[in-house]
Coordinates of C-alpha atoms in Angstrom, one line a residue:
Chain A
X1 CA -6.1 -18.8 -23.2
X2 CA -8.1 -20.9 -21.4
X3 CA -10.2 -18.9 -18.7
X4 CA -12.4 -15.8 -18.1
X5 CA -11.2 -12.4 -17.7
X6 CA -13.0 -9.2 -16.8
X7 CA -11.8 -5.2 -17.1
X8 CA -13.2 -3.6 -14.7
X9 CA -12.8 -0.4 -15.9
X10 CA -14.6 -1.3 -19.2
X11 CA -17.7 -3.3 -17.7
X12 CA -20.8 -1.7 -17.3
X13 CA -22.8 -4.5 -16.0
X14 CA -24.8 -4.9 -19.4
X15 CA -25.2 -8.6 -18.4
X16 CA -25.0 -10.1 -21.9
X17 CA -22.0 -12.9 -21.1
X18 CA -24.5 -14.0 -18.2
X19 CA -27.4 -14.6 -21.0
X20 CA -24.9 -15.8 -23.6
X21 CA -22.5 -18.4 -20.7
X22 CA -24.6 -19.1 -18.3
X23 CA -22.5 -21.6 -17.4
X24 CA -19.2 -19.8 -17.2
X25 CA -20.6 -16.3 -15.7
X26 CA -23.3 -15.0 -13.1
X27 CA -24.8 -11.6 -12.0
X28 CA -24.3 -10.3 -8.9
X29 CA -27.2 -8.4 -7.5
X30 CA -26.1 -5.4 -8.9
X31 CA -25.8 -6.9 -12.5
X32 CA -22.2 -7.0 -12.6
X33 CA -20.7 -10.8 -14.0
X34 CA -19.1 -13.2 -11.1
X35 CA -16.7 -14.9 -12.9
X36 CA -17.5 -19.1 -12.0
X37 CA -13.8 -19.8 -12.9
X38 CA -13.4 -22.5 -14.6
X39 CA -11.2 -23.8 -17.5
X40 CA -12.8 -23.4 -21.0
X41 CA -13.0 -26.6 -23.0
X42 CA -11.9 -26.7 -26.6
X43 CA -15.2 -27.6 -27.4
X44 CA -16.6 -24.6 -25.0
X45 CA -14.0 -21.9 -26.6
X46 CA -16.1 -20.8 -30.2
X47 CA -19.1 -20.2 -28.1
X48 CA -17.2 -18.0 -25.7
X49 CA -15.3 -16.2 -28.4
X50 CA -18.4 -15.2 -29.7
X51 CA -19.7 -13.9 -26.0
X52 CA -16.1 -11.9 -25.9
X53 CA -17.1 -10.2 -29.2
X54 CA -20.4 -9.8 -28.6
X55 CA -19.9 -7.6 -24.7
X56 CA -21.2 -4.1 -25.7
X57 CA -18.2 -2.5 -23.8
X58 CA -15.4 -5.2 -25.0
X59 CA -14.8 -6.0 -21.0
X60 CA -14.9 -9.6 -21.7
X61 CA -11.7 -11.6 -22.4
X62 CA -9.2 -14.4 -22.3
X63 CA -6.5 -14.4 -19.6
X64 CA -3.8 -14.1 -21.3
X65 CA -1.5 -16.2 -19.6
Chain B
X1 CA 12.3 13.1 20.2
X2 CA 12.0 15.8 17.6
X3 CA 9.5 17.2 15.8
X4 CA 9.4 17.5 12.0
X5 CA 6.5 18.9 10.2
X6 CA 4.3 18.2 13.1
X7 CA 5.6 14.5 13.1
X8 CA 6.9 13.3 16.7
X9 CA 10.3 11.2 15.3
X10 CA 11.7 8.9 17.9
X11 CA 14.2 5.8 17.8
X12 CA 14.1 2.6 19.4
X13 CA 17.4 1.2 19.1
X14 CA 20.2 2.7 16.4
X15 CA 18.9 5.0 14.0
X16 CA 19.8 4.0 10.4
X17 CA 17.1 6.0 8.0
X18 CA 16.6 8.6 10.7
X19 CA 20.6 8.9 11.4
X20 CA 21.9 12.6 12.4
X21 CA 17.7 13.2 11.9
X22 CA 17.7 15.2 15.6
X23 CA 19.6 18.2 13.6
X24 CA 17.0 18.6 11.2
X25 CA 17.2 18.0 7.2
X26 CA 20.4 16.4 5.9
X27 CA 21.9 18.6 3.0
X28 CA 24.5 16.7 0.8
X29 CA 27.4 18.1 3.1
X30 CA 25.6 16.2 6.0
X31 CA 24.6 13.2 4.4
X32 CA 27.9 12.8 3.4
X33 CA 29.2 13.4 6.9
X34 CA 26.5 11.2 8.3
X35 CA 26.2 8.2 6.0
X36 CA 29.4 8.4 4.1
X37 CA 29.5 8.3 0.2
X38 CA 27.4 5.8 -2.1
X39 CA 29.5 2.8 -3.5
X40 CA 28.5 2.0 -7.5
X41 CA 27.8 -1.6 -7.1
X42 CA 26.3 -3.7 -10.2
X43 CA 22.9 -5.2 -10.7
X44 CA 24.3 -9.0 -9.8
X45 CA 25.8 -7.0 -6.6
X46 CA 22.0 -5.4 -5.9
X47 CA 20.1 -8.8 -6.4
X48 CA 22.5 -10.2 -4.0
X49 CA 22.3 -8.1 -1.5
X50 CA 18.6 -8.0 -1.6
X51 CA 18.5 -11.4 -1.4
X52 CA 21.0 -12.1 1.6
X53 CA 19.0 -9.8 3.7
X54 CA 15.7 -10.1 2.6
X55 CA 14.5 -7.2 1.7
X56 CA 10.9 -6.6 1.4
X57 CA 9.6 -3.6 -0.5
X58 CA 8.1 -1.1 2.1
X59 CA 5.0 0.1 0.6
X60 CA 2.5 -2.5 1.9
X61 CA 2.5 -5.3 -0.3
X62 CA 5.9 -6.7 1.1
X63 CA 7.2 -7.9 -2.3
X64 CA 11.0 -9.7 -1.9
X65 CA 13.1 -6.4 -3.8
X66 CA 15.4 -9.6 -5.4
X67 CA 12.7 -11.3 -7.3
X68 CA 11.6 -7.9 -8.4
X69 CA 15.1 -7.4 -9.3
X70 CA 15.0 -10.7 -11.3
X71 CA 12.3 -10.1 -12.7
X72 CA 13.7 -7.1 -15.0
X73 CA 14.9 -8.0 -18.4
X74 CA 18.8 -7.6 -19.0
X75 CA 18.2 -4.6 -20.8
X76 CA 15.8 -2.1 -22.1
X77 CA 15.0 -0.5 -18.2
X78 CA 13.1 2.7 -18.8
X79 CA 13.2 4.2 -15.0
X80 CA 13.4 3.9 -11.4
X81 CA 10.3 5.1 -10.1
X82 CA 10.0 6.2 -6.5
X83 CA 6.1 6.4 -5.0
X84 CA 6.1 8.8 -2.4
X85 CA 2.6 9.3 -2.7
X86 CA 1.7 7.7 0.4
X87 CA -2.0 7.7 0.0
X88 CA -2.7 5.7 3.6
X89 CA -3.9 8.6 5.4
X90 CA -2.2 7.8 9.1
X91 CA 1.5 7.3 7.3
X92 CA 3.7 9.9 7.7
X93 CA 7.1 7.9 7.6
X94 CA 7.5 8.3 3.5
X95 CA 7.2 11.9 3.7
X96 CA 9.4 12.4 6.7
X97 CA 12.4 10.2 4.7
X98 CA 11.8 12.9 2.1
X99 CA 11.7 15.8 3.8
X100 CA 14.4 15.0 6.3
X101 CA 17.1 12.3 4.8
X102 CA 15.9 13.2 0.9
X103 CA 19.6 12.3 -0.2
X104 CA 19.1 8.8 1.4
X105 CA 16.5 7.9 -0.6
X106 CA 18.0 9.6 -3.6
X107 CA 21.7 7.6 -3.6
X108 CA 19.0 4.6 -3.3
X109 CA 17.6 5.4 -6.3
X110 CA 20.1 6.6 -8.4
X111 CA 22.6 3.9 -7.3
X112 CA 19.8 1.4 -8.4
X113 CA 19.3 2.8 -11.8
X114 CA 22.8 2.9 -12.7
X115 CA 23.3 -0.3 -11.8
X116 CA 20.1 -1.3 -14.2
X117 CA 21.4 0.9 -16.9
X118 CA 17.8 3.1 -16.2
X119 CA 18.3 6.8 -18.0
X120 CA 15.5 8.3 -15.7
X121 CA 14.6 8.2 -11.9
X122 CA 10.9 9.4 -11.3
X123 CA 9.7 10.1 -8.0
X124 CA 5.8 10.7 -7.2
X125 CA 5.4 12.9 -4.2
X126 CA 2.0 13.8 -2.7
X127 CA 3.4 15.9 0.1
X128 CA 4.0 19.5 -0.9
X129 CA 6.9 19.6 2.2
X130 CA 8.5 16.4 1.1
X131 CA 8.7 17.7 -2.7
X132 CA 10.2 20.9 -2.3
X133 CA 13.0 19.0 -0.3
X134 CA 13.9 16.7 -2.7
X135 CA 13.7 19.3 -5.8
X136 CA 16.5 21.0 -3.2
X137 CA 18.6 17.9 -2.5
X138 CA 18.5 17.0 -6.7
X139 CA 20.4 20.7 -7.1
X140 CA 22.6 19.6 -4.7
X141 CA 23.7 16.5 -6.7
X142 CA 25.5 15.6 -10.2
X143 CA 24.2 12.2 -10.6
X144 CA 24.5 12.1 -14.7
X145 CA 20.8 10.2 -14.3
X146 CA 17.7 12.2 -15.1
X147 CA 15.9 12.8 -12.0
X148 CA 12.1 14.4 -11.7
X149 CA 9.7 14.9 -8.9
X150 CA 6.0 14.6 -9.9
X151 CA 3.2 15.9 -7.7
X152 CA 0.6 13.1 -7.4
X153 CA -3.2 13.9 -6.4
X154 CA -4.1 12.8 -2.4
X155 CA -6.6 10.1 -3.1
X156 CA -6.5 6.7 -1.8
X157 CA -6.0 5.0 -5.1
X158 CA -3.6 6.9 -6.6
X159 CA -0.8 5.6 -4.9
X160 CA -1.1 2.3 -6.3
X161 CA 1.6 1.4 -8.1
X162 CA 0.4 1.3 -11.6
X163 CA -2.0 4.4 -11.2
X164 CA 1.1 6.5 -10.0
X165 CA 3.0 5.2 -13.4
X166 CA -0.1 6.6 -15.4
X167 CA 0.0 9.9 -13.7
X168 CA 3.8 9.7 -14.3
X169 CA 2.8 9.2 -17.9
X170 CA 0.2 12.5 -17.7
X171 CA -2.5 10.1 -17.8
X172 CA -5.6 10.3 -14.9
X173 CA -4.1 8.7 -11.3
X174 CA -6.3 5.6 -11.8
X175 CA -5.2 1.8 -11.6
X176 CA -5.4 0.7 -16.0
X177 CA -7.8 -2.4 -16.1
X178 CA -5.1 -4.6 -17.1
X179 CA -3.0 -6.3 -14.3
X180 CA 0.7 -6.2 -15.4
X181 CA 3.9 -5.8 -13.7
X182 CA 5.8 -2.7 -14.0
X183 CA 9.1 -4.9 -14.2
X184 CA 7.5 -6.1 -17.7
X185 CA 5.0 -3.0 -18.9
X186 CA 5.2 -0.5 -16.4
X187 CA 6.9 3.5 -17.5
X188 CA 5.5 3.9 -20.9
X189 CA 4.9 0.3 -21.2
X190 CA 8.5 -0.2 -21.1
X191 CA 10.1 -2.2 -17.9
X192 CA 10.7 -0.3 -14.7
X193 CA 11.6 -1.0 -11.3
X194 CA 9.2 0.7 -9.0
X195 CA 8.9 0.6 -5.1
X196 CA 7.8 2.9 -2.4
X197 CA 10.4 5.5 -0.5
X198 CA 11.5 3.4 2.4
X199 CA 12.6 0.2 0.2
X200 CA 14.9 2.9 -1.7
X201 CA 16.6 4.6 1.5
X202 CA 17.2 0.6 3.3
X203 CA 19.0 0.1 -0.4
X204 CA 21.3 2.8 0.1
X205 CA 22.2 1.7 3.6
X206 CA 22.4 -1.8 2.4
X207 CA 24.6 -0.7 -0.5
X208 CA 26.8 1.1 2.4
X209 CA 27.0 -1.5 5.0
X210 CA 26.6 -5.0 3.1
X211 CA 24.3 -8.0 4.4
X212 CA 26.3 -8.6 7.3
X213 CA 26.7 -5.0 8.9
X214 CA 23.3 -4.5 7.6
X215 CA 22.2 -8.0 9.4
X216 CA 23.7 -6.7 12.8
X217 CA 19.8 -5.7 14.3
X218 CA 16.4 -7.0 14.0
X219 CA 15.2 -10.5 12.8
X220 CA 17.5 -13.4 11.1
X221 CA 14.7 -13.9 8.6
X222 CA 14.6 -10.0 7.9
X223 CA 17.0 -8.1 9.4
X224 CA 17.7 -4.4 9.3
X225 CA 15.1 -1.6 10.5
X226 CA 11.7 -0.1 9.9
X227 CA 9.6 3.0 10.1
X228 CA 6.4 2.8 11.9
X229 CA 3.6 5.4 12.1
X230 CA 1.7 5.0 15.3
X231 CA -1.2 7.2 15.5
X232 CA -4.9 7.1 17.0
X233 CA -5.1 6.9 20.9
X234 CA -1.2 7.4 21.9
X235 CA 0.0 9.8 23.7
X236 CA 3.2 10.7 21.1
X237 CA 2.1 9.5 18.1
X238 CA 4.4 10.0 15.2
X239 CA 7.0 8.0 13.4
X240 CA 9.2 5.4 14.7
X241 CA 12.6 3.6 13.1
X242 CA 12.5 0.3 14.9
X243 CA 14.6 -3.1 14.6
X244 CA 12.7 -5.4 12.8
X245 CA 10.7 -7.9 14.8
X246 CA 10.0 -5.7 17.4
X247 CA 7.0 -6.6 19.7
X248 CA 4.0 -4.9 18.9
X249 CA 3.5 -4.4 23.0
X250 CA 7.0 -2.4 23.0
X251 CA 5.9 0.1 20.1
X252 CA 2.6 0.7 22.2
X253 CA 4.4 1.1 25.7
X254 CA 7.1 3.7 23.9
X255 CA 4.0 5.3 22.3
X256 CA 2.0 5.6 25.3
X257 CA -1.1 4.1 23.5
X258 CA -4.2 3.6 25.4
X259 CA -5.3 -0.2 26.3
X260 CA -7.6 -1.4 23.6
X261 CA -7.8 -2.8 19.7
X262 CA -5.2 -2.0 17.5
X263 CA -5.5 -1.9 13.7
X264 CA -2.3 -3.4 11.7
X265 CA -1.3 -2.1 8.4
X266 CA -3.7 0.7 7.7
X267 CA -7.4 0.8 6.1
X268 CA -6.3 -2.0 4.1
X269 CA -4.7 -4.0 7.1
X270 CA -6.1 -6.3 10.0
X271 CA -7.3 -6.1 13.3
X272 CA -5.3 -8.9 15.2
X273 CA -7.3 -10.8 17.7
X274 CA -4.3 -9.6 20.6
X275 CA -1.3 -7.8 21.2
X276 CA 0.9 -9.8 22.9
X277 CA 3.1 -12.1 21.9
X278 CA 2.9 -9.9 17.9
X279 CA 6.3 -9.2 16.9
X280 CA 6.2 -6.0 13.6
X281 CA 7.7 -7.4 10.2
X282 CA 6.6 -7.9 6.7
X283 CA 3.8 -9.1 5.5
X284 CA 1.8 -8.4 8.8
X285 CA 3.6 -5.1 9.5
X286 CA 2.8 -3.9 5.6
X287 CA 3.4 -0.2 5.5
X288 CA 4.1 0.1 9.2
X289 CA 1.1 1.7 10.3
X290 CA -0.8 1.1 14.0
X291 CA -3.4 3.0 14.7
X292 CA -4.7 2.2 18.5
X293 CA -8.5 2.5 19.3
X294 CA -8.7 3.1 22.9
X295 CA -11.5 1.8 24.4
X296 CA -14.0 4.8 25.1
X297 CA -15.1 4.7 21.3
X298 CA -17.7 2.8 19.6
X299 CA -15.2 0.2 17.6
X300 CA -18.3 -0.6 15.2
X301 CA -18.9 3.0 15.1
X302 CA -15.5 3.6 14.2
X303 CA -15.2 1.1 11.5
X304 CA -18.6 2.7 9.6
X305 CA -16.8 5.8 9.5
X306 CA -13.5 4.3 8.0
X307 CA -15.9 2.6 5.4
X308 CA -17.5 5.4 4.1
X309 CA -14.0 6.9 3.6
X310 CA -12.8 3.8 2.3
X311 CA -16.1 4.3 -0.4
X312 CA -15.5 7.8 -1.4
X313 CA -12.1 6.8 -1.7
X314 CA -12.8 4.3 -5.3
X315 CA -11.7 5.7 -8.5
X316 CA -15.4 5.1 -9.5
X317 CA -14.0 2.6 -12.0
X318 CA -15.1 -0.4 -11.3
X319 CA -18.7 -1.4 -10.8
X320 CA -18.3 -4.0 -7.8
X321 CA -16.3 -1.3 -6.5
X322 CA -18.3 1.4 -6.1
X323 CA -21.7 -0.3 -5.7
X324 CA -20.1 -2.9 -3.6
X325 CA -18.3 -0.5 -1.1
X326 CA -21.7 1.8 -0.8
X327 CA -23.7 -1.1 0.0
X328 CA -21.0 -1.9 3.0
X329 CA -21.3 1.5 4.0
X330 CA -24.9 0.8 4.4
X331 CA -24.5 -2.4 6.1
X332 CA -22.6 -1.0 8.3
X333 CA -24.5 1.8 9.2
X334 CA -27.5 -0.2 9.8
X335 CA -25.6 -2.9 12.5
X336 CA -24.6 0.1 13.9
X337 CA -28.0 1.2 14.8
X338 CA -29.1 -2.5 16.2
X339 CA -30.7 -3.8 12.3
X340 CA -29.5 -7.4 12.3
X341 CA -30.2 -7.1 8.8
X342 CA -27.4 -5.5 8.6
X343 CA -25.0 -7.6 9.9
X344 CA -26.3 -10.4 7.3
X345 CA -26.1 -8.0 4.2
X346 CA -22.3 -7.3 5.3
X347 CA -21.6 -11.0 5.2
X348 CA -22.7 -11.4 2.0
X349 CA -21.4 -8.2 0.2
X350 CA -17.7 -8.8 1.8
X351 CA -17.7 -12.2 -0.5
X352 CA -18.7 -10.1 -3.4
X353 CA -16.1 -7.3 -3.4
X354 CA -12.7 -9.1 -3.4
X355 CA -10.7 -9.8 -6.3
X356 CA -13.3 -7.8 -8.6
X357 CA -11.6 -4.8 -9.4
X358 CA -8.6 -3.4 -11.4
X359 CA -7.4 -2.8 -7.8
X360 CA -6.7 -3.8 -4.6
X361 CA -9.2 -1.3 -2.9
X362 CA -12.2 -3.3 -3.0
X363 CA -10.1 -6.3 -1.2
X364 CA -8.2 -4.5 0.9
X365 CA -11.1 -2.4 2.3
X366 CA -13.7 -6.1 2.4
X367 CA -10.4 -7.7 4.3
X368 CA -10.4 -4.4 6.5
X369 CA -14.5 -4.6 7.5
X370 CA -14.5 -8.5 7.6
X371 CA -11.8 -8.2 10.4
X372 CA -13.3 -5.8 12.4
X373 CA -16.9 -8.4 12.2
X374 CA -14.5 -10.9 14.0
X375 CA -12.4 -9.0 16.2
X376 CA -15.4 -6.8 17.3
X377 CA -18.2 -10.0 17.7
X378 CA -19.1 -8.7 20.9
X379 CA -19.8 -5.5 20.0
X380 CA -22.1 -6.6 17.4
X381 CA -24.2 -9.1 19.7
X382 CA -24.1 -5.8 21.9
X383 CA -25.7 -4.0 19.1
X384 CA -28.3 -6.4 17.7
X385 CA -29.0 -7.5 21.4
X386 CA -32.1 -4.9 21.9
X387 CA -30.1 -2.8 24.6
X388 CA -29.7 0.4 22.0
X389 CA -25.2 -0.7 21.3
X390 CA -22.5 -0.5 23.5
X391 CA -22.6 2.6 25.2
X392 CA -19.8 4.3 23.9
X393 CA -20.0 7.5 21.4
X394 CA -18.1 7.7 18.3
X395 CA -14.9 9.2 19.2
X396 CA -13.7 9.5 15.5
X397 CA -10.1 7.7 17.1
X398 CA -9.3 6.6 13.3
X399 CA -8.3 9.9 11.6
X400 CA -10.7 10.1 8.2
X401 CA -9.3 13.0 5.6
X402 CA -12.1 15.4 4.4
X403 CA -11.4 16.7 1.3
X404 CA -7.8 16.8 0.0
X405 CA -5.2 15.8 2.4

């Protein structure tokens, strides 16, 4: 588990993981995330796990893989 | 040539999937006759058979059949799903295997899930034609497998592969937002083997003829034969069982198609910069469908048409999708009309849409559009040139289904 994942299905372009990761996640101009892609640090993983918890229509996630 | 459910079938070369086709549908006695009886071979036998000759599923994405065949746990196979949904408007070769050769497809099928130890064979079928014939050709048989045909709706999307397991499974025809393999949590979220109609009937002739009778046409790297649907301007379009690695040029000349652009592979596929010197085989020949443009119709024209199909055609699930596609449509429509705008929107909305969906419609339909901006460049300097676009009206050459189809 060490990168960004988005359902598609689920997202509804609430735009919270932009606010919460800027880093890690943008907003297209019609407020749906664009995933930036990169590996999540250790140190970087609490603050994202919160973000994944926090998405208002639980579309945020690790890739499991 | 003979014509089956309005489809013009032809032959270049042997027939192998189309064999004893000019007489009509092949009832068991006639299968039998014409194709001989299906040998039970094991699941090591399959795999290497696959292997040998390089079998590619048929469907469109052109996955190897072994590594899908590896891919299966040793045991615990729920089904063998066939999709005959064949959701590409233009294709017509899935239906016509069904309707005409349904026991083909069915020793594929079956022979496959004994082999895997499957208990059920599902097949997804779109066309109302095609499904009554199988439902006759499963009376016909004592296969000690459970078969069942399952009508599948007609839009775009639900012939992906792991919408047509979630109708299978009653649920809504949509792509689940979760990318897994059906080999690992496909039927019921138990492992199933599941490829299009084609890959199934070129199974039963390999399982008949071996990898080296089945190597004796078509291409060292992939031998054996295809089905083609050529459509658009051609003067017989229809379906076609070719060798593999057949030029592009012949299938046109044999179809009578009209000079021009030729689209490879469907709404999803690519507009190759020429003809000649193509050769059709997987990846590049995907499904098998060419759809010829002519050249008295506006290609950009055209292409806005196909888009807005293309857009009505989302499941609506995914955001990029559907506001990503619309806004294409719009793009589109604007170049069209000389807005150079346009033209700058569409550049920047076809690096938006790719790889943000549970699907493969949003990339498939940005790879379609972006092709068509580089094939057709002159067109679009002739329509943001001032000079009120090239001329030519909008033929409606690509076919675009209204409603159900």
């Amino acid at each position: 588990m060490n990168r960004l994942e988005i359902d598609w299905t689920r997202c509804d372009g609430h735009g919270l993981c932009a606010t919460l990761l800027p880093d890690d996640v943008a907003l297209d101009e019609w407020g749906f995330p664009v995933l930036r892609g990169r590996e999540i640090s250790a140190g970087a993983a609490p603050d994202v796990r919160r973000a994944i918890l926090a998405c208002p229509a639980l579309a945020l996630r690790f890739a499991d893989r | 040539m003979t014509t089956l459910q309005d489809t013009r079938v032809r032959v270049i070369g042997e027939p192998r999937l189309l064999a004893g086709f000019d007489l009509g549908r092949l009832d068991r006695q006639r299968h039998h006759w014409t194709h001989g009886t299906q040998p039970d071979l094991t699941r090591e036998t399959y795999t290497r058979l696959a292997e040998s000759v390089g079998l590619r599923g048929r469907g469109g994405a052109a996955f190897p059949v072994a590594l899908k065949l590896a891919d299966l746990p040793a045991r615990g196979i729920a089904a063998v799903v066939v999709n005959g949904a064949e959701s590409e408007p233009v294709s017509r070769k899935d239906r016509l295997l069904l309707t005409v050769a349904p026991h083909l497809v069915l020793d594929g099928a079956v022979g496959l899930a004994r082999a895997l130890g499957a208990p059920h064979v599902l097949i997804a079928v779109h066309d109302a034609v095609a499904a009554t014939s199988v439902r006759e050709a499963i009376v016909e048989r004592d296969d000690g497998v459970a078969i069942e045909v399952s009508d599948t709706p007609g839009r775009f999307v639900a012939g992906e592969a792991r919408a047509v397991l979630s109708a299978l499974e009653g649920g809504p025809a949509v792509p689940p937002g979760r990318r897994v393999l059906p080999t690992r949590k496909g039927y019921h979220r138990r492992p199933t083997f599941l490829s299009n109609v084609e890959t199934f009937a070129q199974l039963a002739v390999l399982a008949r003829l071996g990898s080296k009778g089945f190597s004796s046409t078509g291409l060292i790297s992939e031998p054996g034969t295809q089905l083609l649907t050529i459509a658009g301007a051609v003067r017989q379009p229809g379906v076609i069982e070719t060798p593999t690695g057949v030029p592009l040029d012949t299938v046109l000349q044999f179809a009578g198609a009209e000079p021009g652009p030729v689209l490879l592979g469907g709404y999803h596929g690519r507009w190759p910069a020429r003809t000649d010197g193509l050769t059709l085989q997987r990846p590049d020949a995907s499904a098998g469908i060419i759809l010829a443009l002519g050249s008295d119709t506006c290609p950009l024209g055209e292409v806005h048409r196909v888009a807005g199909w293309l857009a009505s055609q989302s499941a609506g699930q995914c955001g990029p999708c559907v506001f990503g596609l619309a806004a294409l449509v719009d793009d589109f429509g604007r170049l069209v009309r000389g807005e150079p705008a346009g033209w700058h929107d569409a550049q920047r909305h076809l690096g938006l849409v790719p790889g943000r969906g549970a699907c493969a419609h949003p990339d498939g339909s940005a790879r379609f559009l972006a092709s068509a901006l580089e094939v057709f460049g002159e067109d679009v300097r002739l329509h943001l040139g001032g000079g009120g676009g090239c001329g030519r009206p909008v033929r409606g050459v690509l076919p675009v289904p209204g409603g159900e189809w």
